PDB file of C-alpha atoms in Angstrom:
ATOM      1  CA  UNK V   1       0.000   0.000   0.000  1.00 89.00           C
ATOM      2  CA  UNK V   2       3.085   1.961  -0.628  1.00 97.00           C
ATOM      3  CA  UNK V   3       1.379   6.112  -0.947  1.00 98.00           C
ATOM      4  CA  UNK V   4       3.239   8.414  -2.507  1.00 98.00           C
ATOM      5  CA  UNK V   5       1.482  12.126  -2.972  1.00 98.00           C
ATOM      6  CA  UNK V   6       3.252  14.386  -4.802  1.00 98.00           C
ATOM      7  CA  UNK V   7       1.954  18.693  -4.669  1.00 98.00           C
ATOM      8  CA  UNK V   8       3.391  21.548  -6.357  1.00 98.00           C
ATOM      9  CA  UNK V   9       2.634  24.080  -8.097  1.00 97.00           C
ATOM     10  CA  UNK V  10       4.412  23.071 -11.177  1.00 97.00           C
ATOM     11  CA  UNK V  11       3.252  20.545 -13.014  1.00 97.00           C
ATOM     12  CA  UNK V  12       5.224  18.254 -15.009  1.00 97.00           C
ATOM     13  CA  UNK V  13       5.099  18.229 -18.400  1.00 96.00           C
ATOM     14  CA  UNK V  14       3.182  14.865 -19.247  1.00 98.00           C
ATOM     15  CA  UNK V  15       1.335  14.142 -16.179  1.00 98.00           C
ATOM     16  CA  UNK V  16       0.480  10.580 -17.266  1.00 98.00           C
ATOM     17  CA  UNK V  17       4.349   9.840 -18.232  1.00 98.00           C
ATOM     18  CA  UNK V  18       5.507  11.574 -14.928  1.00 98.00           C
ATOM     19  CA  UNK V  19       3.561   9.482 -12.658  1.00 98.00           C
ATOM     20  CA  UNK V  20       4.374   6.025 -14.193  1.00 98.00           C
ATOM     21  CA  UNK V  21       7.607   6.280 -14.272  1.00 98.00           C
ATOM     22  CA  UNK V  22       7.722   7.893 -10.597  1.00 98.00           C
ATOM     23  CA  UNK V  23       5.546   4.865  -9.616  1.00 98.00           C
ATOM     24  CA  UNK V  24       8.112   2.296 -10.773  1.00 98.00           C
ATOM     25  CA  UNK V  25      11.148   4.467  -9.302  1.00 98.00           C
ATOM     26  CA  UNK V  26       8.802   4.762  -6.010  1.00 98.00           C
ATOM     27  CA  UNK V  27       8.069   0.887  -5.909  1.00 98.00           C
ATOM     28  CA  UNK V  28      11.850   0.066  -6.093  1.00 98.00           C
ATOM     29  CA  UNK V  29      13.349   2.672  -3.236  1.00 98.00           C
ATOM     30  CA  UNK V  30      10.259   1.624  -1.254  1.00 98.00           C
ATOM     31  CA  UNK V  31      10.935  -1.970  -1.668  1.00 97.00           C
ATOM     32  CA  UNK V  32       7.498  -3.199  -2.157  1.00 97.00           C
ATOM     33  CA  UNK V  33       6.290  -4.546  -5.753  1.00 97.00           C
ATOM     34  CA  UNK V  34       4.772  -2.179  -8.016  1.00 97.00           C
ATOM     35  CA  UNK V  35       1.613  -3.493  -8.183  1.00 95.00           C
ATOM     36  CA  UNK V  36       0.322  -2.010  -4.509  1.00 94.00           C
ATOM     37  CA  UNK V  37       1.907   1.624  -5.126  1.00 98.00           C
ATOM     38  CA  UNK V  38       0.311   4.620  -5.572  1.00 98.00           C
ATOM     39  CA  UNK V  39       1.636   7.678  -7.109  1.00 98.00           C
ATOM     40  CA  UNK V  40      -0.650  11.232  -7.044  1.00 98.00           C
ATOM     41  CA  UNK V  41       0.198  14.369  -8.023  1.00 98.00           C
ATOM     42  CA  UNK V  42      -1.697  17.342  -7.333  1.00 98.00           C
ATOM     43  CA  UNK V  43      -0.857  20.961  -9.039  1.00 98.00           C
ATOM     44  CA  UNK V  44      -1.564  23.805  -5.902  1.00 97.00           C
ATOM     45  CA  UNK V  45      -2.773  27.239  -7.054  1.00 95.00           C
ATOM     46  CA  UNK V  46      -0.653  28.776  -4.225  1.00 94.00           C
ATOM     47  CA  UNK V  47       2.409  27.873  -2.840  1.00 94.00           C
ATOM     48  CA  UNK V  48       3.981  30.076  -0.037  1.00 95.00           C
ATOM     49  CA  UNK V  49       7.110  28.521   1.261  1.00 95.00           C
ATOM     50  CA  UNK V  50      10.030  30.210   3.853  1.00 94.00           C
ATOM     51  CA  UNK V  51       8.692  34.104   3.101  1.00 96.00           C
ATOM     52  CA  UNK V  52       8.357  33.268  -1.097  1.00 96.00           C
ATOM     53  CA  UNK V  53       5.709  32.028  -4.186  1.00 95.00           C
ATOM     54  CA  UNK V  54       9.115  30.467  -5.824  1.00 96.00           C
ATOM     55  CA  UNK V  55       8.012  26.783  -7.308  1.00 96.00           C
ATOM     56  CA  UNK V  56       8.296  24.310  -4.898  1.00 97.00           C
ATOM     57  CA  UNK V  57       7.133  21.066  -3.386  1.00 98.00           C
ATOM     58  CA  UNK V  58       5.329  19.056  -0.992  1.00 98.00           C
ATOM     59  CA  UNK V  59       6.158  14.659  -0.915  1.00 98.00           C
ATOM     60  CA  UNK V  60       3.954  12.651   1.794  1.00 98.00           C
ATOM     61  CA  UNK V  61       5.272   8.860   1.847  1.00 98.00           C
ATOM     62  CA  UNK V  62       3.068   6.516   3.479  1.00 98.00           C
ATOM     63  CA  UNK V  63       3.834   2.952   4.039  1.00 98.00           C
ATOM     64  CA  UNK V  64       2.868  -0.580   6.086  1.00 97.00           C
ATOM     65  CA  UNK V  65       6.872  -0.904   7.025  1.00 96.00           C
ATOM     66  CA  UNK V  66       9.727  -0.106   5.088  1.00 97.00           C
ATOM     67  CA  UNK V  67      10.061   3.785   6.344  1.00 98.00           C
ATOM     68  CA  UNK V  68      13.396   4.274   8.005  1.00 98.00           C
ATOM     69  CA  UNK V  69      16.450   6.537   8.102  1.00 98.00           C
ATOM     70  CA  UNK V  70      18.068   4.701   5.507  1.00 98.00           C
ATOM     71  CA  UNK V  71      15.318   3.939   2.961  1.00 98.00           C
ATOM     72  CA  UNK V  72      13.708   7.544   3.588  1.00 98.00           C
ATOM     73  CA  UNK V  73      17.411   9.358   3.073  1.00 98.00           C
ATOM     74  CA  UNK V  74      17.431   7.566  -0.422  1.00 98.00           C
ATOM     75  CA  UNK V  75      14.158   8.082  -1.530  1.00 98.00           C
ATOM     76  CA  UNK V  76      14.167  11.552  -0.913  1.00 98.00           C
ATOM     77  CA  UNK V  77      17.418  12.416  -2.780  1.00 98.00           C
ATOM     78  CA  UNK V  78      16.138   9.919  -5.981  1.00 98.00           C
ATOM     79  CA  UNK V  79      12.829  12.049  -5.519  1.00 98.00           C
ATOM     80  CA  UNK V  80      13.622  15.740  -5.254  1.00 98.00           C
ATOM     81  CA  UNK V  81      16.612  14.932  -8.385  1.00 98.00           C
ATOM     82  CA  UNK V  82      13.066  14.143 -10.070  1.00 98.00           C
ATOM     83  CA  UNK V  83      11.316  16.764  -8.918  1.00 98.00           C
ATOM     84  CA  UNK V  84      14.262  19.506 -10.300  1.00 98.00           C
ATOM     85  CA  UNK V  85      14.621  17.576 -13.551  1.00 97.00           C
ATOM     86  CA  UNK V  86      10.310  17.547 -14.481  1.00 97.00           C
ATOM     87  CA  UNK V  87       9.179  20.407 -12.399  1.00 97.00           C
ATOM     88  CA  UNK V  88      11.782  23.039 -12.082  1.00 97.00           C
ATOM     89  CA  UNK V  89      11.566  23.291  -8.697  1.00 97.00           C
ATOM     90  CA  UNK V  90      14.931  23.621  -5.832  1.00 97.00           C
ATOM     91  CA  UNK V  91      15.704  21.080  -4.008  1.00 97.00           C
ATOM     92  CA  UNK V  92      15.536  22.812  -0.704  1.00 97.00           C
ATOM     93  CA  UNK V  93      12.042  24.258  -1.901  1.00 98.00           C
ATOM     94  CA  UNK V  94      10.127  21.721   0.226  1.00 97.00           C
ATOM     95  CA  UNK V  95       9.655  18.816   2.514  1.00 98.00           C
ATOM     96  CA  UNK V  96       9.351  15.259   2.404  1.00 98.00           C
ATOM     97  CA  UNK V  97       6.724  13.684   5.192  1.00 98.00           C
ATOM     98  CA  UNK V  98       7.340  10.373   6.047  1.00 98.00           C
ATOM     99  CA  UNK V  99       4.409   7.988   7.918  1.00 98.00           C
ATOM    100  CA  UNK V 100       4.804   4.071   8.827  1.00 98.00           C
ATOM    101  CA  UNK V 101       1.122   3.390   8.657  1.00 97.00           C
ATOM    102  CA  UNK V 102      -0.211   0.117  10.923  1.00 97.00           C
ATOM    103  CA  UNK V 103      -1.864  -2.500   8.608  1.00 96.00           C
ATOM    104  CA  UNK V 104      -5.035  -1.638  10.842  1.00 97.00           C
ATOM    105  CA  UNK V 105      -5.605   1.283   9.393  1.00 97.00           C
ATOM    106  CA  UNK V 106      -5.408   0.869   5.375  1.00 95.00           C
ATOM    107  CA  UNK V 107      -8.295  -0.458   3.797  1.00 95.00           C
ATOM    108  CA  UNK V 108      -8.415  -2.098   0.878  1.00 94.00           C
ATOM    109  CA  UNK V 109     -11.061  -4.754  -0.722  1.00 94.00           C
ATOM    110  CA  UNK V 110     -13.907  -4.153   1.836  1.00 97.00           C
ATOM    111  CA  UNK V 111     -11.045  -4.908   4.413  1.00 96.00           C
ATOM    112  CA  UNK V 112      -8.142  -3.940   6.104  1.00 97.00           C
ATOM    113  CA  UNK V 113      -4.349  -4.792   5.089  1.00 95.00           C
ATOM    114  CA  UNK V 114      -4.196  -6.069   8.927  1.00 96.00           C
ATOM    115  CA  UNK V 115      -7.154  -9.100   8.302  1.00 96.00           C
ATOM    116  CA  UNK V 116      -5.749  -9.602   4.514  1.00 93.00           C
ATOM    117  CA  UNK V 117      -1.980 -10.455   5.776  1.00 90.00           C
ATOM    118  CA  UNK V 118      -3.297 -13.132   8.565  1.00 88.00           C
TER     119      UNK V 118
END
């Protein structure tokens, strides 16, 4: 149930093109097979960020395991180099949120991850 959400107010190029390939980079720093991500991307009408309207970025990460130092050091780098190459946008133009999200509370076919993985 890898989540990642992706807001800016740039928007890349080829939406469409942007997000698959950022969901098949996310699945591999994530660690989890493709087939559960999910990539977003939302373009913001207003972005105010440390006093300034310059392009920038917001990444929220959401994951059943997998988020630590390590993994979320990586994934942030391999993102934001994205992020400067489609959208224009500095890398110290934003933040990266991170949440390790118990099985208990993703739902998914009329369930929840935690009753699908017993």
């Amino acid at each position: 149930m890898p989540i990642l959400e992706i807001s800016s107010n740039n928007a890349p190029k080829d939406l469409n093109a942007f997000t698959k390939r950022m969901n098949a980079l996310f699945a591999d720093l994530i660690g989890k097979p493709e087939s559960y991500c999910l990539v977003t991307f939302q373009k913001v009408d207003s972005y105010y960020y440390a006093g300034s309207d310059a392009p920038g970025f917001l990444v929220k990460v959401g994951s059943i395991g997998h988020i630590d130092n390590e993994r979320n050091s990586k994934l942030t780098a391999t993102v934001t180099a994205e992020l400067e190459k489609e959208l224009g946008v500095d890398a110290g133009r934003g933040y990266f949120i991170f949440t390790d999200v118990p099985a208990e509370n993703i739902g998914y076919k009329k369930n929840t991850f935690a009753n699908l993985m017993k």
